[in-house]
Amino acid sequence: MKFSFRNFFSAVCVLYSSLTSCVVMADSQEDLAKKLANPVAALISVPFQANFDENIGPDEKGSVWRTNIQPVVPIKLNEDWNLISRTILPLINQDDIPGSGMGENGIGDILQSLFFSPSQPSAGGVIWGVGPAVLMDTASEDSLGAGQWAAGPTGVVLKQSGPVTYGMLVNHLETVSGDDDRADISATFIQPFYSYISRTNTTFGVNLESTYDWEMDQWSIPVNLTVSQLLRLGSQMFQLGVGARYWAESPDGGPQDWGFRLQLTLLFPK
């Protein structure tokens, strides 16, 4: 499958026009859209995020679909504090990786993050959360995971002002155990993000999912441009989104040029 950014952009425009024609306007939906832009909001949600990247490998013929199932579950500890659980379970389908005619399908390594976050923003409107992150050696095939258990700190800080949300999420992971024949993990993830929510509860966003590999001294920097629409089907609220991603920097043999993202997020407000 070869990706054409022109065709993808046309599809985005058609989908956006279709979605905005069936938007249900409500104050509660505006609140939900703002909570979705906040990684540590007290909102149960289950995002299904599919990412497609290509031009991978020494001959640049490889491609991969990575579908992340990312349940977010807030737990009220007391009147002042929440514990936000964020899980990323990747389902991977890769072709011609690591070489032509090769490929694997299965589960990747699960990333579990926990954020201890104040239930209310600070006096200056700052929202934050900190806690641990654990990468689990759960890959169903060797080529789909790192073969290591890793752990470290994670944190997020953001501010919401009217329709705008901006902030940064970070974590750092170091190997704690694993296969001695596999490379150790020492990686820092930095994700600055910005989003704008329109009057129709359409969210336009941009973020950098940058990772620095301290073992290999290499950056991976995909830039994601997304548009998402909050919708209702019967009693079920959900957000549907599409996006383009450009690899500003990738390691040797990593993805090149453009990819795309599709996302469906199921919402379960209290």
PDB file of C-alpha atoms in Angstrom:
ATOM      1  CA  MET A   1       0.000   0.000   0.000  1.00  0.00           C
ATOM      2  CA  LYS A   2       1.491   3.311  -1.055  1.00  0.00           C
ATOM      3  CA  PHE A   3       0.378   6.489   0.639  1.00  0.00           C
ATOM      4  CA  SER A   4      -0.581   9.602  -1.354  1.00  0.00           C
ATOM      5  CA  PHE A   5      -0.789  12.742   0.798  1.00  0.00           C
ATOM      6  CA  ARG A   6      -2.903  14.523  -1.856  1.00  0.00           C
ATOM      7  CA  ASN A   7      -5.511  11.719  -1.860  1.00  0.00           C
ATOM      8  CA  PHE A   8      -5.437  11.516   1.927  1.00  0.00           C
ATOM      9  CA  PHE A   9      -5.964  15.277   2.284  1.00  0.00           C
ATOM     10  CA  SER A  10      -8.956  15.076  -0.077  1.00  0.00           C
ATOM     11  CA  ALA A  11     -10.419  12.258   2.010  1.00  0.00           C
ATOM     12  CA  VAL A  12      -9.954  14.335   5.167  1.00  0.00           C
ATOM     13  CA  CYS A  13     -11.868  17.240   3.636  1.00  0.00           C
ATOM     14  CA  VAL A  14     -14.771  14.977   2.569  1.00  0.00           C
ATOM     15  CA  LEU A  15     -14.917  13.280   5.976  1.00  0.00           C
ATOM     16  CA  TYR A  16     -14.764  16.585   7.828  1.00  0.00           C
ATOM     17  CA  SER A  17     -17.647  17.999   5.773  1.00  0.00           C
ATOM     18  CA  SER A  18     -19.724  14.884   6.475  1.00  0.00           C
ATOM     19  CA  LEU A  19     -19.005  14.881  10.197  1.00  0.00           C
ATOM     20  CA  THR A  20     -19.763  18.537  10.849  1.00  0.00           C
ATOM     21  CA  SER A  21     -23.170  18.110   9.218  1.00  0.00           C
ATOM     22  CA  CYS A  22     -24.268  15.717  11.984  1.00  0.00           C
ATOM     23  CA  VAL A  23     -22.797  17.484  15.034  1.00  0.00           C
ATOM     24  CA  VAL A  24     -25.047  17.723  18.082  1.00  0.00           C
ATOM     25  CA  MET A  25     -24.505  21.013  19.878  1.00  0.00           C
ATOM     26  CA  ALA A  26     -24.572  20.990  23.697  1.00  0.00           C
ATOM     27  CA  ASP A  27     -22.670  22.551  26.566  1.00  0.00           C
ATOM     28  CA  SER A  28     -21.867  19.095  27.938  1.00  0.00           C
ATOM     29  CA  GLN A  29     -20.245  18.161  24.621  1.00  0.00           C
ATOM     30  CA  GLU A  30     -18.031  21.237  24.854  1.00  0.00           C
ATOM     31  CA  ASP A  31     -16.880  20.030  28.287  1.00  0.00           C
ATOM     32  CA  LEU A  32     -16.214  16.540  26.906  1.00  0.00           C
ATOM     33  CA  ALA A  33     -14.156  17.940  24.024  1.00  0.00           C
ATOM     34  CA  LYS A  34     -12.006  19.879  26.510  1.00  0.00           C
ATOM     35  CA  LYS A  35     -11.556  16.797  28.696  1.00  0.00           C
ATOM     36  CA  LEU A  36     -10.423  14.782  25.668  1.00  0.00           C
ATOM     37  CA  ALA A  37      -7.704  17.373  25.047  1.00  0.00           C
ATOM     38  CA  ASN A  38      -6.483  16.881  28.641  1.00  0.00           C
ATOM     39  CA  PRO A  39      -4.414  13.678  29.174  1.00  0.00           C
ATOM     40  CA  VAL A  40      -5.211  13.622  32.928  1.00  0.00           C
ATOM     41  CA  ALA A  41      -8.909  14.538  32.811  1.00  0.00           C
ATOM     42  CA  ALA A  42     -11.333  12.599  35.029  1.00  0.00           C
ATOM     43  CA  LEU A  43     -13.003  10.923  32.049  1.00  0.00           C
ATOM     44  CA  ILE A  44     -13.181   7.229  31.179  1.00  0.00           C
ATOM     45  CA  SER A  45     -12.313   6.809  27.503  1.00  0.00           C
ATOM     46  CA  VAL A  46     -11.089   4.075  25.177  1.00  0.00           C
ATOM     47  CA  PRO A  47      -9.183   5.371  22.130  1.00  0.00           C
ATOM     48  CA  PHE A  48      -8.441   3.043  19.202  1.00  0.00           C
ATOM     49  CA  GLN A  49      -5.607   4.689  17.265  1.00  0.00           C
ATOM     50  CA  ALA A  50      -4.367   3.228  13.958  1.00  0.00           C
ATOM     51  CA  ASN A  51      -1.085   4.553  12.533  1.00  0.00           C
ATOM     52  CA  PHE A  52       0.309   3.697   9.107  1.00  0.00           C
ATOM     53  CA  ASP A  53       3.971   4.301   8.222  1.00  0.00           C
ATOM     54  CA  GLU A  54       6.055   3.187   5.265  1.00  0.00           C
ATOM     55  CA  ASN A  55       9.444   3.505   3.502  1.00  0.00           C
ATOM     56  CA  ILE A  56      10.959   1.420   6.299  1.00  0.00           C
ATOM     57  CA  GLY A  57      14.133  -0.689   6.169  1.00  0.00           C
ATOM     58  CA  PRO A  58      17.356  -0.592   4.154  1.00  0.00           C
ATOM     59  CA  ASP A  59      15.443  -0.842   0.844  1.00  0.00           C
ATOM     60  CA  GLU A  60      12.605   1.431   2.095  1.00  0.00           C
ATOM     61  CA  LYS A  61       9.982  -1.159   1.070  1.00  0.00           C
ATOM     62  CA  GLY A  62       8.675  -1.918   4.537  1.00  0.00           C
ATOM     63  CA  SER A  63       5.380  -0.696   5.989  1.00  0.00           C
ATOM     64  CA  VAL A  64       3.568  -1.077   9.284  1.00  0.00           C
ATOM     65  CA  TRP A  65       0.101  -0.687  10.757  1.00  0.00           C
ATOM     66  CA  ARG A  66       0.258  -0.059  14.496  1.00  0.00           C
ATOM     67  CA  THR A  67      -3.141   0.012  16.184  1.00  0.00           C
ATOM     68  CA  ASN A  68      -2.939   1.238  19.765  1.00  0.00           C
ATOM     69  CA  ILE A  69      -5.742   0.415  22.191  1.00  0.00           C
ATOM     70  CA  GLN A  70      -5.401   3.094  24.893  1.00  0.00           C
ATOM     71  CA  PRO A  71      -7.924   2.873  27.757  1.00  0.00           C
ATOM     72  CA  VAL A  72      -7.882   5.807  30.179  1.00  0.00           C
ATOM     73  CA  VAL A  73      -9.369   5.162  33.630  1.00  0.00           C
ATOM     74  CA  PRO A  74      -9.504   7.854  36.350  1.00  0.00           C
ATOM     75  CA  ILE A  75      -9.639   6.763  39.997  1.00  0.00           C
ATOM     76  CA  LYS A  76     -10.742   9.249  42.645  1.00  0.00           C
ATOM     77  CA  LEU A  77      -8.377   8.927  45.610  1.00  0.00           C
ATOM     78  CA  ASN A  78      -9.968  11.682  47.689  1.00  0.00           C
ATOM     79  CA  GLU A  79     -11.477  15.153  47.234  1.00  0.00           C
ATOM     80  CA  ASP A  80      -8.123  16.602  46.222  1.00  0.00           C
ATOM     81  CA  TRP A  81      -6.386  13.908  44.158  1.00  0.00           C
ATOM     82  CA  ASN A  82      -7.069  11.604  41.219  1.00  0.00           C
ATOM     83  CA  LEU A  83      -5.046   8.674  39.888  1.00  0.00           C
ATOM     84  CA  ILE A  84      -5.201   8.471  36.093  1.00  0.00           C
ATOM     85  CA  SER A  85      -4.330   5.126  34.506  1.00  0.00           C
ATOM     86  CA  ARG A  86      -3.270   5.293  30.838  1.00  0.00           C
ATOM     87  CA  THR A  87      -2.467   2.029  29.015  1.00  0.00           C
ATOM     88  CA  ILE A  88      -1.127   1.562  25.488  1.00  0.00           C
ATOM     89  CA  LEU A  89      -1.595  -1.919  23.995  1.00  0.00           C
ATOM     90  CA  PRO A  90      -0.169  -2.032  20.435  1.00  0.00           C
ATOM     91  CA  LEU A  91      -1.427  -4.449  17.775  1.00  0.00           C
ATOM     92  CA  ILE A  92       1.180  -4.556  14.995  1.00  0.00           C
ATOM     93  CA  ASN A  93       1.003  -5.683  11.367  1.00  0.00           C
ATOM     94  CA  GLN A  94       4.283  -5.163   9.528  1.00  0.00           C
ATOM     95  CA  ASP A  95       5.249  -6.130   5.965  1.00  0.00           C
ATOM     96  CA  ASP A  96       8.701  -6.419   4.362  1.00  0.00           C
ATOM     97  CA  ILE A  97      10.327  -5.792   7.759  1.00  0.00           C
ATOM     98  CA  PRO A  98      13.184  -6.315   8.493  1.00  0.00           C
ATOM     99  CA  GLY A  99      13.575  -7.239   4.796  1.00  0.00           C
ATOM    100  CA  SER A 100      11.578  -7.955   1.637  1.00  0.00           C
ATOM    101  CA  GLY A 101       9.165 -10.866   1.988  1.00  0.00           C
ATOM    102  CA  MET A 102       9.371 -10.800   5.783  1.00  0.00           C
ATOM    103  CA  GLY A 103       6.843  -9.590   8.314  1.00  0.00           C
ATOM    104  CA  GLU A 104       5.007 -10.323  11.554  1.00  0.00           C
ATOM    105  CA  ASN A 105       1.603  -9.747  13.108  1.00  0.00           C
ATOM    106  CA  GLY A 106       0.782  -9.668  16.794  1.00  0.00           C
ATOM    107  CA  ILE A 107       0.915  -7.799  20.071  1.00  0.00           C
ATOM    108  CA  GLY A 108       3.714  -5.380  20.925  1.00  0.00           C
ATOM    109  CA  ASP A 109       5.071  -4.240  24.298  1.00  0.00           C
ATOM    110  CA  ILE A 110       2.452  -2.703  26.614  1.00  0.00           C
ATOM    111  CA  LEU A 111       3.169   0.707  28.164  1.00  0.00           C
ATOM    112  CA  GLN A 112       1.397   1.420  31.466  1.00  0.00           C
ATOM    113  CA  SER A 113       1.461   4.936  32.939  1.00  0.00           C
ATOM    114  CA  LEU A 114      -0.040   6.219  36.190  1.00  0.00           C
ATOM    115  CA  PHE A 115      -0.495   9.927  36.922  1.00  0.00           C
ATOM    116  CA  PHE A 116      -1.218  11.351  40.364  1.00  0.00           C
ATOM    117  CA  SER A 117      -3.033  14.585  39.560  1.00  0.00           C
ATOM    118  CA  PRO A 118      -4.822  17.279  41.613  1.00  0.00           C
ATOM    119  CA  SER A 119      -8.579  17.175  41.037  1.00  0.00           C
ATOM    120  CA  GLN A 120      -8.617  20.939  40.381  1.00  0.00           C
ATOM    121  CA  PRO A 121      -6.272  23.179  38.355  1.00  0.00           C
ATOM    122  CA  SER A 122      -3.871  25.452  40.223  1.00  0.00           C
ATOM    123  CA  ALA A 123      -4.706  29.114  40.898  1.00  0.00           C
ATOM    124  CA  GLY A 124      -2.966  29.959  37.611  1.00  0.00           C
ATOM    125  CA  GLY A 125      -4.991  27.374  35.696  1.00  0.00           C
ATOM    126  CA  VAL A 126      -2.139  24.857  35.376  1.00  0.00           C
ATOM    127  CA  ILE A 127      -3.082  21.158  35.245  1.00  0.00           C
ATOM    128  CA  TRP A 128      -0.426  18.560  35.988  1.00  0.00           C
ATOM    129  CA  GLY A 129       0.214  14.951  36.886  1.00  0.00           C
ATOM    130  CA  VAL A 130       3.247  12.800  37.740  1.00  0.00           C
ATOM    131  CA  GLY A 131       3.870   9.132  38.366  1.00  0.00           C
ATOM    132  CA  PRO A 132       5.552   5.953  37.133  1.00  0.00           C
ATOM    133  CA  ALA A 133       5.636   4.398  33.676  1.00  0.00           C
ATOM    134  CA  VAL A 134       6.365   0.715  32.977  1.00  0.00           C
ATOM    135  CA  LEU A 135       7.122  -0.906  29.613  1.00  0.00           C
ATOM    136  CA  MET A 136       6.195  -4.605  29.746  1.00  0.00           C
ATOM    137  CA  ASP A 137       7.845  -7.348  27.704  1.00  0.00           C
ATOM    138  CA  THR A 138       4.576  -8.622  26.215  1.00  0.00           C
ATOM    139  CA  ALA A 139       5.360  -8.848  22.485  1.00  0.00           C
ATOM    140  CA  SER A 140       4.040 -11.999  20.840  1.00  0.00           C
ATOM    141  CA  GLU A 141       7.023 -12.074  18.430  1.00  0.00           C
ATOM    142  CA  ASP A 142      10.634 -11.012  19.014  1.00  0.00           C
ATOM    143  CA  SER A 143      10.543  -8.524  16.130  1.00  0.00           C
ATOM    144  CA  LEU A 144       7.488  -6.742  17.600  1.00  0.00           C
ATOM    145  CA  GLY A 145       9.070  -5.766  20.927  1.00  0.00           C
ATOM    146  CA  ALA A 146      12.271  -4.810  22.708  1.00  0.00           C
ATOM    147  CA  GLY A 147      12.619  -8.005  24.765  1.00  0.00           C
ATOM    148  CA  GLN A 148      13.052  -5.863  27.884  1.00  0.00           C
ATOM    149  CA  TRP A 149      11.149  -4.658  30.928  1.00  0.00           C
ATOM    150  CA  ALA A 150      11.737  -0.950  31.512  1.00  0.00           C
ATOM    151  CA  ALA A 151      10.503   1.639  33.990  1.00  0.00           C
ATOM    152  CA  GLY A 152      10.892   5.299  34.864  1.00  0.00           C
ATOM    153  CA  PRO A 153       9.077   8.537  35.678  1.00  0.00           C
ATOM    154  CA  THR A 154       6.382  10.211  33.618  1.00  0.00           C
ATOM    155  CA  GLY A 155       4.695  13.592  33.873  1.00  0.00           C
ATOM    156  CA  VAL A 156       2.367  15.969  32.094  1.00  0.00           C
ATOM    157  CA  VAL A 157       1.707  19.689  32.447  1.00  0.00           C
ATOM    158  CA  LEU A 158      -0.843  21.702  30.481  1.00  0.00           C
ATOM    159  CA  LYS A 159      -3.097  24.721  30.486  1.00  0.00           C
ATOM    160  CA  GLN A 160      -6.553  25.207  29.022  1.00  0.00           C
ATOM    161  CA  SER A 161      -7.644  28.704  28.082  1.00  0.00           C
ATOM    162  CA  GLY A 162     -11.012  28.911  26.344  1.00  0.00           C
ATOM    163  CA  PRO A 163     -10.869  26.701  23.239  1.00  0.00           C
ATOM    164  CA  VAL A 164      -7.071  26.272  23.420  1.00  0.00           C
ATOM    165  CA  THR A 165      -5.128  23.504  25.181  1.00  0.00           C
ATOM    166  CA  TYR A 166      -1.341  23.380  25.205  1.00  0.00           C
ATOM    167  CA  GLY A 167       1.220  21.474  27.207  1.00  0.00           C
ATOM    168  CA  MET A 168       3.758  18.660  27.253  1.00  0.00           C
ATOM    169  CA  LEU A 169       3.889  14.988  28.245  1.00  0.00           C
ATOM    170  CA  VAL A 170       7.221  13.303  28.998  1.00  0.00           C
ATOM    171  CA  ASN A 171       8.578  10.003  30.234  1.00  0.00           C
ATOM    172  CA  HIS A 172      11.929   8.302  30.559  1.00  0.00           C
ATOM    173  CA  LEU A 173      12.427   4.526  30.497  1.00  0.00           C
ATOM    174  CA  GLU A 174      15.438   2.460  31.569  1.00  0.00           C
ATOM    175  CA  THR A 175      15.837  -1.319  31.355  1.00  0.00           C
ATOM    176  CA  VAL A 176      15.246  -3.131  34.650  1.00  0.00           C
ATOM    177  CA  SER A 177      15.364  -6.723  33.329  1.00  0.00           C
ATOM    178  CA  GLY A 178      15.109  -8.692  30.125  1.00  0.00           C
ATOM    179  CA  ASP A 179      16.911 -10.686  27.455  1.00  0.00           C
ATOM    180  CA  ASP A 180      20.672 -10.192  27.746  1.00  0.00           C
ATOM    181  CA  ASP A 181      20.995 -10.674  23.990  1.00  0.00           C
ATOM    182  CA  ARG A 182      18.742  -7.681  23.265  1.00  0.00           C
ATOM    183  CA  ALA A 183      19.743  -4.021  23.452  1.00  0.00           C
ATOM    184  CA  ASP A 184      19.005  -2.184  26.694  1.00  0.00           C
ATOM    185  CA  ILE A 185      16.375   0.546  26.734  1.00  0.00           C
ATOM    186  CA  SER A 186      17.346   4.097  27.655  1.00  0.00           C
ATOM    187  CA  ALA A 187      14.834   6.404  26.007  1.00  0.00           C
ATOM    188  CA  THR A 188      13.234   9.781  26.670  1.00  0.00           C
ATOM    189  CA  PHE A 189       9.812  10.541  25.191  1.00  0.00           C
ATOM    190  CA  ILE A 190       8.810  14.204  24.757  1.00  0.00           C
ATOM    191  CA  GLN A 191       5.370  15.147  23.431  1.00  0.00           C
ATOM    192  CA  PRO A 192       4.538  18.849  23.183  1.00  0.00           C
ATOM    193  CA  PHE A 193       0.927  19.311  22.095  1.00  0.00           C
ATOM    194  CA  TYR A 194      -1.472  22.069  21.064  1.00  0.00           C
ATOM    195  CA  SER A 195      -5.162  21.888  20.194  1.00  0.00           C
ATOM    196  CA  TYR A 196      -7.995  24.235  19.322  1.00  0.00           C
ATOM    197  CA  ILE A 197     -11.675  23.337  19.774  1.00  0.00           C
ATOM    198  CA  SER A 198     -14.113  25.077  17.436  1.00  0.00           C
ATOM    199  CA  ARG A 199     -17.701  26.087  18.237  1.00  0.00           C
ATOM    200  CA  THR A 200     -18.874  22.831  16.593  1.00  0.00           C
ATOM    201  CA  ASN A 201     -16.711  20.794  19.010  1.00  0.00           C
ATOM    202  CA  THR A 202     -14.220  20.002  16.265  1.00  0.00           C
ATOM    203  CA  THR A 203     -10.686  19.661  17.632  1.00  0.00           C
ATOM    204  CA  PHE A 204      -7.684  20.661  15.512  1.00  0.00           C
ATOM    205  CA  GLY A 205      -4.407  19.435  16.957  1.00  0.00           C
ATOM    206  CA  VAL A 206      -0.680  19.235  16.410  1.00  0.00           C
ATOM    207  CA  ASN A 207       1.894  17.309  18.420  1.00  0.00           C
ATOM    208  CA  LEU A 208       5.422  15.912  18.236  1.00  0.00           C
ATOM    209  CA  GLU A 209       5.828  12.346  19.522  1.00  0.00           C
ATOM    210  CA  SER A 210       9.606  12.661  19.801  1.00  0.00           C
ATOM    211  CA  THR A 211      11.812   9.963  21.326  1.00  0.00           C
ATOM    212  CA  TYR A 212      15.538  10.166  22.013  1.00  0.00           C
ATOM    213  CA  ASP A 213      17.348   6.815  22.200  1.00  0.00           C
ATOM    214  CA  TRP A 214      20.328   7.323  24.496  1.00  0.00           C
ATOM    215  CA  GLU A 215      21.795   3.905  23.595  1.00  0.00           C
ATOM    216  CA  MET A 216      21.833   4.601  19.850  1.00  0.00           C
ATOM    217  CA  ASP A 217      22.156   8.412  20.083  1.00  0.00           C
ATOM    218  CA  GLN A 218      19.222   8.860  17.697  1.00  0.00           C
ATOM    219  CA  TRP A 219      15.984  10.871  17.512  1.00  0.00           C
ATOM    220  CA  SER A 220      12.599   9.731  16.237  1.00  0.00           C
ATOM    221  CA  ILE A 221      10.314  12.730  15.567  1.00  0.00           C
ATOM    222  CA  PRO A 222       6.951  12.251  13.860  1.00  0.00           C
ATOM    223  CA  VAL A 223       4.882  15.443  13.587  1.00  0.00           C
ATOM    224  CA  ASN A 224       1.137  14.747  13.783  1.00  0.00           C
ATOM    225  CA  LEU A 225      -1.583  17.023  12.396  1.00  0.00           C
ATOM    226  CA  THR A 226      -5.085  15.895  13.368  1.00  0.00           C
ATOM    227  CA  VAL A 227      -8.738  16.887  13.159  1.00  0.00           C
ATOM    228  CA  SER A 228     -11.342  15.184  15.376  1.00  0.00           C
ATOM    229  CA  GLN A 229     -15.094  15.514  15.731  1.00  0.00           C
ATOM    230  CA  LEU A 230     -17.219  14.770  18.800  1.00  0.00           C
ATOM    231  CA  LEU A 231     -20.357  12.814  17.845  1.00  0.00           C
ATOM    232  CA  ARG A 232     -23.218  10.831  19.337  1.00  0.00           C
ATOM    233  CA  LEU A 233     -24.760   7.558  18.137  1.00  0.00           C
ATOM    234  CA  GLY A 234     -27.794   6.835  20.259  1.00  0.00           C
ATOM    235  CA  SER A 235     -26.603   7.163  23.848  1.00  0.00           C
ATOM    236  CA  GLN A 236     -22.938   6.521  22.977  1.00  0.00           C
ATOM    237  CA  MET A 237     -20.638   9.538  22.765  1.00  0.00           C
ATOM    238  CA  PHE A 238     -17.502   9.136  20.661  1.00  0.00           C
ATOM    239  CA  GLN A 239     -14.825  11.136  18.897  1.00  0.00           C
ATOM    240  CA  LEU A 240     -13.715  10.298  15.359  1.00  0.00           C
ATOM    241  CA  GLY A 241     -10.444  11.666  14.046  1.00  0.00           C
ATOM    242  CA  VAL A 242      -8.034  11.555  11.128  1.00  0.00           C
ATOM    243  CA  GLY A 243      -4.543  12.919  10.759  1.00  0.00           C
ATOM    244  CA  ALA A 244      -1.368  13.160   8.727  1.00  0.00           C
ATOM    245  CA  ARG A 245       2.065  12.463  10.193  1.00  0.00           C
ATOM    246  CA  TYR A 246       5.417  13.571   8.809  1.00  0.00           C
ATOM    247  CA  TRP A 247       8.687  12.027   9.954  1.00  0.00           C
ATOM    248  CA  ALA A 248      10.940  15.014  10.563  1.00  0.00           C
ATOM    249  CA  GLU A 249      13.603  12.669  11.965  1.00  0.00           C
ATOM    250  CA  SER A 250      13.869   8.886  12.193  1.00  0.00           C
ATOM    251  CA  PRO A 251      16.588   6.356  13.032  1.00  0.00           C
ATOM    252  CA  ASP A 252      18.450   4.385  10.365  1.00  0.00           C
ATOM    253  CA  GLY A 253      15.971   2.091   8.644  1.00  0.00           C
ATOM    254  CA  GLY A 254      13.023   3.881  10.285  1.00  0.00           C
ATOM    255  CA  PRO A 255       9.907   5.351   8.637  1.00  0.00           C
ATOM    256  CA  GLN A 256      10.345   8.110   6.083  1.00  0.00           C
ATOM    257  CA  ASP A 257       8.195  10.916   4.685  1.00  0.00           C
ATOM    258  CA  TRP A 258       4.405  10.822   5.285  1.00  0.00           C
ATOM    259  CA  GLY A 259       2.068   8.490   7.126  1.00  0.00           C
ATOM    260  CA  PHE A 260      -1.436   8.803   8.480  1.00  0.00           C
ATOM    261  CA  ARG A 261      -3.549   8.228  11.574  1.00  0.00           C
ATOM    262  CA  LEU A 262      -7.160   7.171  12.162  1.00  0.00           C
ATOM    263  CA  GLN A 263      -8.703   7.318  15.625  1.00  0.00           C
ATOM    264  CA  LEU A 264     -11.966   6.314  17.274  1.00  0.00           C
ATOM    265  CA  THR A 265     -12.427   7.213  20.948  1.00  0.00           C
ATOM    266  CA  LEU A 266     -15.344   5.826  22.936  1.00  0.00           C
ATOM    267  CA  LEU A 267     -16.423   8.033  25.873  1.00  0.00           C
ATOM    268  CA  PHE A 268     -18.031   6.963  29.127  1.00  0.00           C
ATOM    269  CA  PRO A 269     -18.763  10.164  31.082  1.00  0.00           C
ATOM    270  CA  LYS A 270     -20.165   9.784  34.585  1.00  0.00           C
TER     271      LYS A 270
END
